[in-house]
Short mmCIF file of C-alpha atoms and ligand atoms in Angstrom, two decimals:
data_model
loop_
_atom_site.label_atom_id
_atom_site.label_comp_id
_atom_site.label_asym_id
_atom_site.label_seq_id
_atom_site.Cartn_x
_atom_site.Cartn_y
_atom_site.Cartn_z
CA MET A 188 29.30 -0.93 7.70
CA LYS A 189 26.20 -3.44 7.05
CA LYS A 190 24.41 -2.98 3.64
CA ILE A 191 20.62 -3.30 4.20
CA VAL A 192 19.01 -3.65 0.72
CA LEU A 193 15.47 -2.29 0.42
CA ALA A 194 13.76 -4.32 -2.14
CA PHE A 195 10.45 -3.33 -4.09
CA GLY A 196 8.74 -3.09 -7.11
CA THR A 197 5.46 -1.55 -6.95
CA ARG A 198 4.05 1.98 -5.96
CA PRO A 199 2.89 1.48 -2.78
CA GLU A 200 5.87 -0.40 -1.49
CA ALA A 201 8.16 2.40 -2.73
CA THR A 202 5.90 5.12 -0.98
CA LYS A 203 6.01 3.08 2.38
CA MET A 204 9.76 2.01 2.33
CA ALA A 205 10.95 5.62 1.46
CA PRO A 206 10.84 7.02 5.24
CA VAL A 207 12.82 3.79 6.09
CA TYR A 208 15.38 4.37 3.66
CA THR A 209 15.77 7.85 5.28
CA ALA A 210 16.08 6.49 8.57
CA LEU A 211 18.50 3.88 7.62
CA LEU A 212 20.72 6.61 6.28
CA ALA A 213 20.62 8.37 9.52
CA GLN A 214 21.68 5.05 11.70
CA HIS A 215 25.12 4.69 12.56
CA GLY A 216 26.88 1.71 11.06
CA LEU A 217 24.10 0.98 8.20
CA THR A 218 24.22 1.60 4.63
CA PRO A 219 20.87 1.37 2.67
CA LEU A 220 20.94 0.14 -0.92
CA ILE A 221 17.76 0.05 -3.11
CA LEU A 222 16.82 -2.93 -5.42
CA SER A 223 13.95 -2.26 -7.61
CA THR A 224 12.25 -5.33 -9.36
CA GLY A 225 10.48 -3.11 -11.60
CA GLN A 226 7.09 -4.96 -11.11
CA GLN A 227 5.43 -1.91 -11.95
CA ARG A 228 7.40 0.42 -14.40
CA GLN A 229 5.78 3.55 -14.78
CA GLN A 230 4.02 3.60 -11.21
CA LEU A 231 7.04 2.60 -9.35
CA ASP A 232 9.11 5.23 -11.33
CA GLY A 233 6.69 7.97 -10.21
CA ALA A 234 6.79 6.88 -6.73
CA LEU A 235 10.31 6.82 -6.54
CA ALA A 236 10.56 10.21 -8.04
CA ALA A 237 8.27 11.92 -5.35
CA PHE A 238 10.76 10.88 -2.41
CA GLY A 239 13.92 11.50 -4.68
CA LEU A 240 14.91 7.74 -4.51
CA THR A 241 17.50 6.19 -6.97
CA PRO A 242 17.58 2.15 -7.24
CA ASP A 243 21.08 0.86 -6.88
CA ALA A 244 19.97 -2.26 -8.95
CA ASP A 245 17.01 -2.69 -11.02
CA LEU A 246 15.70 -6.11 -12.42
CA ASN A 247 13.19 -4.67 -14.90
CA VAL A 248 10.75 -7.54 -14.77
CA MET A 249 7.57 -6.05 -16.03
CA THR A 250 5.88 -7.29 -19.33
CA GLU A 251 2.18 -6.53 -20.06
CA ARG A 252 -0.24 -9.00 -18.92
CA GLN A 253 2.27 -11.47 -17.31
CA THR A 254 1.10 -14.23 -15.00
CA LEU A 255 2.08 -14.37 -11.46
CA ALA A 256 4.10 -17.43 -12.33
CA ASP A 257 6.06 -15.72 -15.08
CA LEU A 258 6.46 -12.79 -12.57
CA THR A 259 7.76 -15.29 -9.91
CA GLY A 260 9.99 -16.88 -12.49
CA LYS A 261 11.95 -14.05 -13.11
CA ILE A 262 12.25 -12.58 -9.76
CA VAL A 263 13.41 -15.55 -7.61
CA PRO A 264 16.81 -16.19 -9.55
CA GLN A 265 17.44 -12.61 -10.49
CA ALA A 266 17.19 -10.89 -7.06
CA GLY A 267 19.37 -13.91 -5.71
CA LYS A 268 22.15 -12.91 -8.00
CA LYS A 269 21.73 -9.15 -7.45
CA LEU A 270 21.93 -9.69 -3.39
CA ARG A 271 25.22 -11.26 -4.06
CA GLU A 272 26.48 -8.70 -6.11
CA LEU A 273 25.29 -6.12 -3.82
CA GLY A 274 26.90 -7.66 -0.82
CA ALA A 275 23.54 -7.65 1.33
CA ASP A 276 24.18 -8.21 4.98
CA MET A 277 20.25 -7.96 5.39
CA VAL A 278 17.20 -7.42 3.06
CA LEU A 279 13.84 -5.66 3.83
CA VAL A 280 11.00 -6.57 1.96
CA HIS A 281 7.48 -4.52 2.39
CA GLY A 282 3.94 -6.15 2.70
CA ASP A 283 2.29 -8.64 0.48
CA THR A 284 3.26 -8.19 -3.42
CA SER A 285 4.92 -10.69 -5.61
CA THR A 286 8.12 -8.89 -5.23
CA THR A 287 8.00 -9.05 -1.37
CA PHE A 288 7.65 -12.82 -1.23
CA CYS A 289 9.79 -13.52 -4.54
CA VAL A 290 12.49 -11.64 -2.97
CA ALA A 291 12.21 -12.96 0.55
CA LEU A 292 12.53 -16.38 -0.95
CA SER A 293 15.57 -15.36 -2.84
CA ALA A 294 17.42 -14.05 0.05
CA PHE A 295 16.62 -17.03 2.19
CA TYR A 296 18.12 -19.20 -0.46
CA GLU A 297 20.99 -16.75 -0.31
CA GLY A 298 21.18 -17.18 3.53
CA VAL A 299 20.63 -13.50 3.87
CA PRO A 300 18.44 -12.75 6.66
CA VAL A 301 14.90 -10.82 5.83
CA GLY A 302 13.43 -8.10 7.65
CA HIS A 303 9.58 -7.72 6.76
CA VAL A 304 8.08 -4.29 7.10
CA GLU A 305 4.29 -4.11 7.38
CA ALA A 306 4.23 -7.75 8.85
CA GLY A 307 1.40 -9.81 10.21
CA LEU A 308 -1.57 -8.41 8.37
CA ARG A 309 -4.09 -11.25 7.80
CA SER A 310 -7.67 -11.03 6.26
CA SER A 311 -7.82 -15.16 6.99
CA ASN A 312 -9.11 -15.56 3.51
CA MET A 313 -6.61 -16.74 1.01
CA GLN A 314 -8.83 -15.99 -1.88
CA GLU A 315 -9.40 -12.13 -0.49
CA PRO A 316 -7.00 -10.24 -1.32
CA PHE A 317 -5.42 -12.53 -4.21
CA PRO A 318 -2.36 -13.40 -3.91
CA GLU A 319 -1.56 -10.98 -1.15
CA GLU A 320 -2.85 -13.14 1.88
CA ALA A 321 -0.70 -15.82 0.69
CA ASN A 322 2.22 -13.51 -0.16
CA ARG A 323 2.42 -12.09 3.36
CA ARG A 324 2.05 -15.42 5.21
CA LEU A 325 4.63 -16.80 3.10
CA THR A 326 7.19 -13.92 3.90
CA GLY A 327 6.36 -14.57 7.46
CA VAL A 328 7.68 -17.97 7.35
CA LEU A 329 10.94 -16.67 5.71
CA SER A 330 11.59 -13.61 8.02
CA THR A 331 13.92 -13.04 10.77
CA LEU A 332 12.65 -9.62 11.86
CA ASP A 333 9.18 -8.66 11.50
CA PHE A 334 7.98 -5.07 11.90
CA SER A 335 4.28 -4.86 12.56
CA PRO A 336 2.39 -1.66 12.12
CA THR A 337 -0.17 -2.70 15.10
CA GLY A 338 -0.23 -4.71 18.11
CA GLY A 339 -3.07 -6.69 16.44
CA ALA A 340 -0.65 -7.50 13.67
CA ALA A 341 2.17 -8.64 16.08
CA ASN A 342 -0.38 -10.95 17.71
CA ASN A 343 -1.21 -12.65 14.39
CA LEU A 344 2.41 -13.27 14.27
CA ARG A 345 2.58 -14.69 17.75
CA ARG A 346 -0.44 -17.01 16.93
CA GLU A 347 1.59 -18.34 14.07
CA GLY A 348 4.34 -19.16 16.50
CA LYS A 349 6.79 -16.63 15.70
CA ALA A 350 9.72 -16.04 18.27
CA GLU A 351 9.03 -12.83 20.48
CA ALA A 352 12.55 -11.70 19.78
CA GLY A 353 12.22 -11.04 16.11
CA LEU A 354 8.95 -9.14 16.60
CA PHE A 355 8.68 -5.22 16.64
CA VAL A 356 5.67 -2.98 16.74
CA THR A 357 6.64 -0.01 14.99
CA GLY A 358 3.50 1.80 13.62
CA GLN A 359 2.59 2.01 9.76
CA THR A 360 5.31 3.80 7.73
CA ALA A 361 2.53 5.05 5.55
CA VAL A 362 1.70 7.49 8.16
CA ASP A 363 5.49 8.88 8.23
CA ALA A 364 5.44 8.72 4.29
CA VAL A 365 2.06 10.79 4.17
CA ARG A 366 3.03 13.34 6.77
CA ILE A 367 6.23 14.10 5.01
CA ILE A 368 4.43 14.48 1.53
CA ALA A 369 1.44 16.37 2.91
CA GLY A 370 3.94 19.00 4.48
CA ARG A 371 5.58 19.74 1.12
CA ALA A 372 2.92 19.30 -1.62
CA ALA A 373 -0.14 21.41 -2.61
CA LEU A 374 -3.29 20.36 -4.09
CA ARG A 375 -3.47 20.80 -7.78
CA ALA A 376 -4.68 24.04 -8.84
CA GLY A 377 -7.88 22.94 -10.60
CA TRP A 378 -9.08 20.90 -7.58
CA GLN A 379 -8.40 23.42 -5.46
CA ALA A 380 -10.25 26.05 -7.53
CA ARG A 381 -13.18 23.44 -7.34
CA LEU A 382 -12.81 23.46 -3.37
CA ASP A 383 -12.63 27.53 -3.47
CA ALA A 384 -16.24 27.40 -5.34
CA GLY A 385 -17.43 25.23 -2.68
CA GLN A 386 -17.63 21.87 -4.43
CA GLN A 387 -16.38 18.68 -2.42
CA LEU A 388 -14.17 15.69 -3.89
CA VAL A 389 -14.42 12.09 -3.64
CA THR A 390 -11.32 9.93 -4.53
CA ILE A 391 -11.92 6.51 -6.12
CA THR A 392 -9.44 3.94 -6.90
CA MET A 393 -9.65 0.12 -7.89
CA HIS A 394 -7.15 -2.45 -8.70
CA ARG A 395 -7.52 -5.73 -6.86
CA ARG A 396 -7.22 -8.89 -8.79
CA GLU A 397 -10.25 -10.50 -6.94
CA ASN A 398 -12.33 -7.65 -8.15
CA LEU A 399 -11.31 -7.89 -11.60
CA PRO A 400 -14.41 -10.00 -12.64
CA VAL A 401 -16.73 -7.77 -10.57
CA MET A 402 -15.20 -4.37 -11.94
CA PRO A 403 -17.47 -3.61 -14.51
CA GLU A 404 -20.16 -3.86 -12.44
CA LEU A 405 -18.74 -1.78 -9.76
CA ALA A 406 -17.95 1.01 -12.27
CA ARG A 407 -21.51 0.86 -13.27
CA ALA A 408 -22.20 1.23 -9.68
CA LEU A 409 -19.96 4.08 -9.09
CA ALA A 410 -21.27 5.76 -12.05
CA GLU A 411 -24.88 5.65 -10.83
CA VAL A 412 -23.58 7.25 -7.30
CA ALA A 413 -21.96 10.17 -9.57
CA ARG A 414 -25.32 10.73 -11.35
CA ALA A 415 -27.02 10.89 -8.33
CA HIS A 416 -24.45 13.39 -6.89
CA PRO A 417 -23.98 15.88 -9.71
CA GLU A 418 -22.73 18.61 -6.98
CA LEU A 419 -19.74 16.27 -6.35
CA HIS A 420 -16.57 15.66 -8.30
CA PHE A 421 -15.07 12.40 -8.24
CA VAL A 422 -11.52 11.81 -9.27
CA TYR A 423 -10.37 8.53 -10.03
CA PRO A 424 -6.83 7.61 -11.09
CA VAL A 425 -6.98 4.52 -13.20
CA HIS A 426 -4.33 1.94 -12.37
CA LEU A 427 -2.25 1.25 -15.67
CA ASN A 428 -3.18 -2.80 -15.60
CA PRO A 429 -4.84 -2.99 -18.87
CA ALA A 430 -7.37 -5.26 -17.37
CA VAL A 431 -8.46 -2.47 -15.11
CA GLN A 432 -8.62 0.34 -17.89
CA GLU A 433 -10.92 -2.02 -19.94
CA ALA A 434 -13.20 -2.82 -16.94
CA VAL A 435 -13.79 0.94 -15.75
CA ARG A 436 -13.52 3.33 -18.45
CA PRO A 437 -16.58 2.37 -20.50
CA ALA A 438 -18.98 3.13 -17.58
CA LEU A 439 -17.24 6.27 -16.20
CA GLY A 440 -15.75 7.56 -19.13
CA GLY A 441 -18.60 9.83 -20.17
CA LEU A 442 -19.52 11.30 -17.10
CA SER A 443 -18.88 15.15 -16.47
CA ASN A 444 -18.40 14.93 -12.83
CA VAL A 445 -15.99 12.02 -13.10
CA GLU A 446 -12.59 12.77 -13.75
CA LEU A 447 -10.27 9.68 -14.72
CA THR A 448 -6.53 10.35 -14.93
CA ASP A 449 -3.49 8.53 -15.19
CA PRO A 450 -2.26 7.22 -11.73
CA LEU A 451 -0.97 10.15 -9.83
CA ASP A 452 2.27 10.73 -8.26
CA TYR A 453 2.35 10.83 -4.27
CA GLN A 454 2.66 14.36 -4.57
CA ASP A 455 -0.61 14.88 -6.12
CA MET A 456 -2.36 11.78 -4.38
CA ALA A 457 -1.62 12.77 -0.91
CA PRO A 458 -3.06 16.42 -0.99
CA LEU A 459 -6.12 14.88 -3.14
CA MET A 460 -6.80 12.30 -0.54
CA ALA A 461 -6.41 14.90 2.24
CA ALA A 462 -8.86 17.35 0.50
CA SER A 463 -11.52 14.52 -0.04
CA VAL A 464 -14.76 14.11 1.74
CA LEU A 465 -14.62 10.11 0.83
CA LEU A 466 -12.31 7.70 -0.34
CA ALA A 467 -13.80 4.66 -2.35
CA THR A 468 -11.20 2.09 -2.84
CA ASP A 469 -10.31 -1.66 -2.70
CA SER A 470 -6.80 -0.56 -1.84
CA GLY A 471 -4.78 -1.35 1.35
CA GLY A 472 -2.54 1.58 1.38
CA LEU A 473 -5.70 3.99 1.10
CA GLN A 474 -7.41 2.65 4.48
CA GLU A 475 -4.37 3.54 6.31
CA GLU A 476 -3.88 6.88 4.71
CA GLY A 477 -7.38 7.84 5.06
CA ALA A 478 -7.14 6.96 8.67
CA ALA A 479 -3.82 9.14 9.14
CA LEU A 480 -5.30 12.17 7.31
CA GLY A 481 -8.81 11.66 9.15
CA VAL A 482 -10.63 11.13 5.74
CA PRO A 483 -13.36 8.52 5.48
CA VAL A 484 -12.97 5.29 3.47
CA ALA A 485 -15.60 3.04 1.76
CA VAL A 486 -13.83 -0.19 1.42
CA LEU A 487 -14.84 -1.77 -2.02
CA ARG A 488 -14.04 -5.36 -0.63
CA ASN A 489 -15.84 -8.10 1.61
CA VAL A 490 -12.82 -8.43 4.38
CA THR A 491 -9.98 -6.32 5.35
CA GLU A 492 -6.62 -7.08 6.84
CA ARG A 493 -6.81 -3.50 8.69
CA PRO A 494 -9.59 -4.45 11.34
CA GLU A 495 -8.30 -1.24 13.81
CA GLY A 496 -9.65 1.12 11.22
CA LEU A 497 -13.04 -0.43 11.14
CA ALA A 498 -12.92 -0.39 14.92
CA ALA A 499 -11.67 3.07 14.88
CA GLY A 500 -14.61 3.99 13.01
CA VAL A 501 -12.79 5.77 9.94
CA LEU A 502 -13.44 2.62 7.59
CA LYS A 503 -16.77 1.05 6.22
CA LEU A 504 -16.65 -2.25 4.56
CA ALA A 505 -18.94 -1.55 1.44
CA GLY A 506 -18.31 -5.10 -0.04
CA ASN A 507 -17.91 -5.83 -3.63
CA ASP A 508 -21.40 -6.04 -4.85
CA GLY A 509 -22.60 -3.44 -7.46
CA ALA A 510 -26.09 -2.96 -5.32
CA GLN A 511 -24.60 -3.11 -1.97
CA VAL A 512 -21.52 -0.70 -3.05
CA LYS A 513 -24.18 1.72 -4.52
CA GLN A 514 -26.36 1.89 -1.56
CA THR A 515 -23.27 2.08 1.02
CA LEU A 516 -22.07 5.18 -1.00
CA LEU A 517 -25.26 6.65 -1.28
CA GLU A 518 -25.87 6.37 2.37
CA LEU A 519 -22.37 8.06 3.23
CA LEU A 520 -22.79 10.78 0.92
CA GLY A 521 -26.06 11.44 2.13
CA SER A 522 -25.25 11.80 5.83
CA PRO A 523 -22.95 14.55 6.67
CA GLY A 524 -23.28 13.63 10.34
CA THR A 525 -21.94 9.93 9.63
CA LEU A 526 -19.20 11.29 7.68
CA ALA A 527 -18.30 13.82 10.25
CA ARG A 528 -18.14 10.96 12.96
CA MET A 529 -15.84 9.13 10.60
CA ARG A 530 -13.76 11.95 10.23
CA ALA A 531 -13.23 12.21 13.94
CA ALA A 532 -12.11 8.81 14.38
CA ARG A 533 -8.60 8.41 16.01
CA ASN A 534 -5.63 7.15 13.95
CA PRO A 535 -4.78 3.68 15.11
CA TYR A 536 -1.88 3.11 12.44
CA GLY A 537 1.06 5.18 14.26
CA ASP A 538 2.70 8.27 15.34
CA GLY A 539 4.79 8.74 12.15
CA GLN A 540 7.94 7.48 13.72
CA ALA A 541 7.69 3.81 12.45
CA ALA A 542 10.67 4.07 10.13
CA GLY A 543 13.18 5.28 13.08
CA ARG A 544 11.83 2.36 14.94
CA ILE A 545 12.62 -0.25 12.01
CA ALA A 546 16.10 1.29 11.48
CA GLN A 547 16.86 1.03 14.90
CA ALA A 548 15.84 -2.40 15.31
CA VAL A 549 17.72 -3.35 12.13
CA ALA A 550 20.73 -1.76 13.96
CA TRP A 551 20.07 -3.80 17.16
CA HIS A 552 19.95 -6.77 14.88
CA PHE A 553 23.54 -6.14 14.24
CA GLY A 554 24.63 -5.28 17.87
CA LEU A 555 24.69 -1.36 16.89
CA ALA A 556 21.84 -0.07 18.88
CA GLU A 557 19.70 -0.42 21.97
CA ARG A 558 16.44 -2.68 20.93
CA PRO A 559 13.62 0.24 20.15
CA GLU A 560 10.52 0.30 22.32
CA ASN A 561 7.39 -0.79 20.80
CA TRP A 562 4.64 1.64 19.58
CA SER A 563 1.44 1.47 21.22
CA GLU A 564 -1.57 3.98 20.87
C1 UD1 B 1887 0.33 -4.98 -7.42
C2 UD1 B 1887 0.47 -6.06 -6.39
C3 UD1 B 1887 -0.75 -5.49 -5.25
C4 UD1 B 1887 -0.34 -3.94 -5.13
C5 UD1 B 1887 -0.47 -3.38 -6.64
C6 UD1 B 1887 -0.36 -1.58 -6.44
C7 UD1 B 1887 1.04 -8.59 -6.70
C8 UD1 B 1887 0.46 -9.73 -6.88
N1 UD1 B 1887 0.16 -7.42 -6.49
O1 UD1 B 1887 -0.86 -5.43 -8.24
O2 UD1 B 1887 -0.68 -6.02 -3.86
O3 UD1 B 1887 -1.48 -3.40 -4.47
O4 UD1 B 1887 0.58 -3.91 -7.23
O5 UD1 B 1887 -0.09 -1.18 -7.61
O6 UD1 B 1887 2.20 -8.29 -6.47
N2 UD1 B 1887 1.18 -2.17 -15.40
C9 UD1 B 1887 1.60 -1.16 -16.31
N3 UD1 B 1887 2.44 -0.14 -15.52
C10 UD1 B 1887 2.66 0.15 -14.48
C11 UD1 B 1887 2.07 -0.90 -13.46
C12 UD1 B 1887 1.37 -2.04 -14.07
O7 UD1 B 1887 1.57 -1.28 -17.23
O8 UD1 B 1887 3.35 1.06 -14.10
C13 UD1 B 1887 0.42 -3.28 -15.92
C14 UD1 B 1887 1.29 -4.44 -16.37
O9 UD1 B 1887 0.99 -4.91 -17.63
C15 UD1 B 1887 1.13 -5.45 -15.48
C16 UD1 B 1887 -0.16 -5.34 -14.86
O10 UD1 B 1887 -0.49 -3.81 -14.79
O11 UD1 B 1887 1.55 -6.79 -15.77
C17 UD1 B 1887 -0.34 -5.83 -13.21
O12 UD1 B 1887 0.67 -5.11 -12.40
P1 UD1 B 1887 1.06 -6.09 -11.34
O13 UD1 B 1887 2.05 -5.24 -10.53
O14 UD1 B 1887 1.49 -7.40 -11.88
O15 UD1 B 1887 -0.05 -6.38 -10.31
P2 UD1 B 1887 -1.22 -5.50 -9.71
O16 UD1 B 1887 -2.45 -6.14 -9.84
O17 UD1 B 1887 -1.09 -4.11 -10.19
#
């Protein structure tokens, strides 16, 4: 049996790796194990619970307001020790967080091959998103197998000189995850009652580090949009980062049609997104989830590493300037025709079978299965 260690530490990584864990369990000759860094204690635990996953090892590295260097200095040595103890034959990391890069580096030092899930996304701007663009590039230097969600992402890796043999186009595991949960979770009763009464929901999230300096301004812009649309109900699960809490609560806290909540577990978040007329977010994952669910997304960033959603028409870049964000959101919410066109856009991120392709590719690497076919639209 080959031991495949899935390493993650943040909520979105857990959500997007959960289908991969299940697919590996079903793959003959492979045993999946979970190494949690605990980068996000509460948010990660909620995501693990949503999929019924339990870590086999946990580094528990989170402390409040630690710097990126502090985090790196903890994960790199501790992950290496755990990989040795677990007897890892391969490590799978996901995306572009500090956990992703640090565990990949640690595995490289240990001589353990790295598979990179969600490989090849590029904004081509090292400051946006920061530090994620650097994390995913650095991880790409270290990885042996790369699982790209789209053909465009795989082409980014080809341009960087990665060998064809290690490249796989699998689709995005977020599509797998959102379908699994949407099939078994119901919208919270309070939100369902609003829908039944004819009210529409808008979901907001913001947490990007490069947006922190402008977050109070963005929160004021969102407050003005909410005041202009008293008929809408805005739900905003606020990230637990204290810097985010301090930036957004003053502007949005007192509005009767803005519901500020703690971060939501995926069983609540997936149906909320599916029931919303619009997602306004600086998140990466919500861009894919919106596309998979057919829900328009206003992206509160200047650039995105997810150009397929822009091309398909489900995403709209709103920038991160208060006046521009307000104008874009007012235009979208004032134009049912535009929202309907965005809703009808095709989903460019996969067919919900990405995890199976990844598990098969890992088995192929060990000579246990045929090479999987690439996914294409
Ligand atoms: C991290 C990732 C980002 C991802 C996001 C998802 C990096 C550099 N960034 O960003 O790519 O989109 O997670 O959430 O890895 N905190 C808590 N409880 C929690 C979670 C966070 O208290 O459950 C607080 C801690 O004080 C922590 C701070 O929030 O130090 C920031 O969290 P951290 O994971 O370091 O970075 P994010 O900015 O959330």
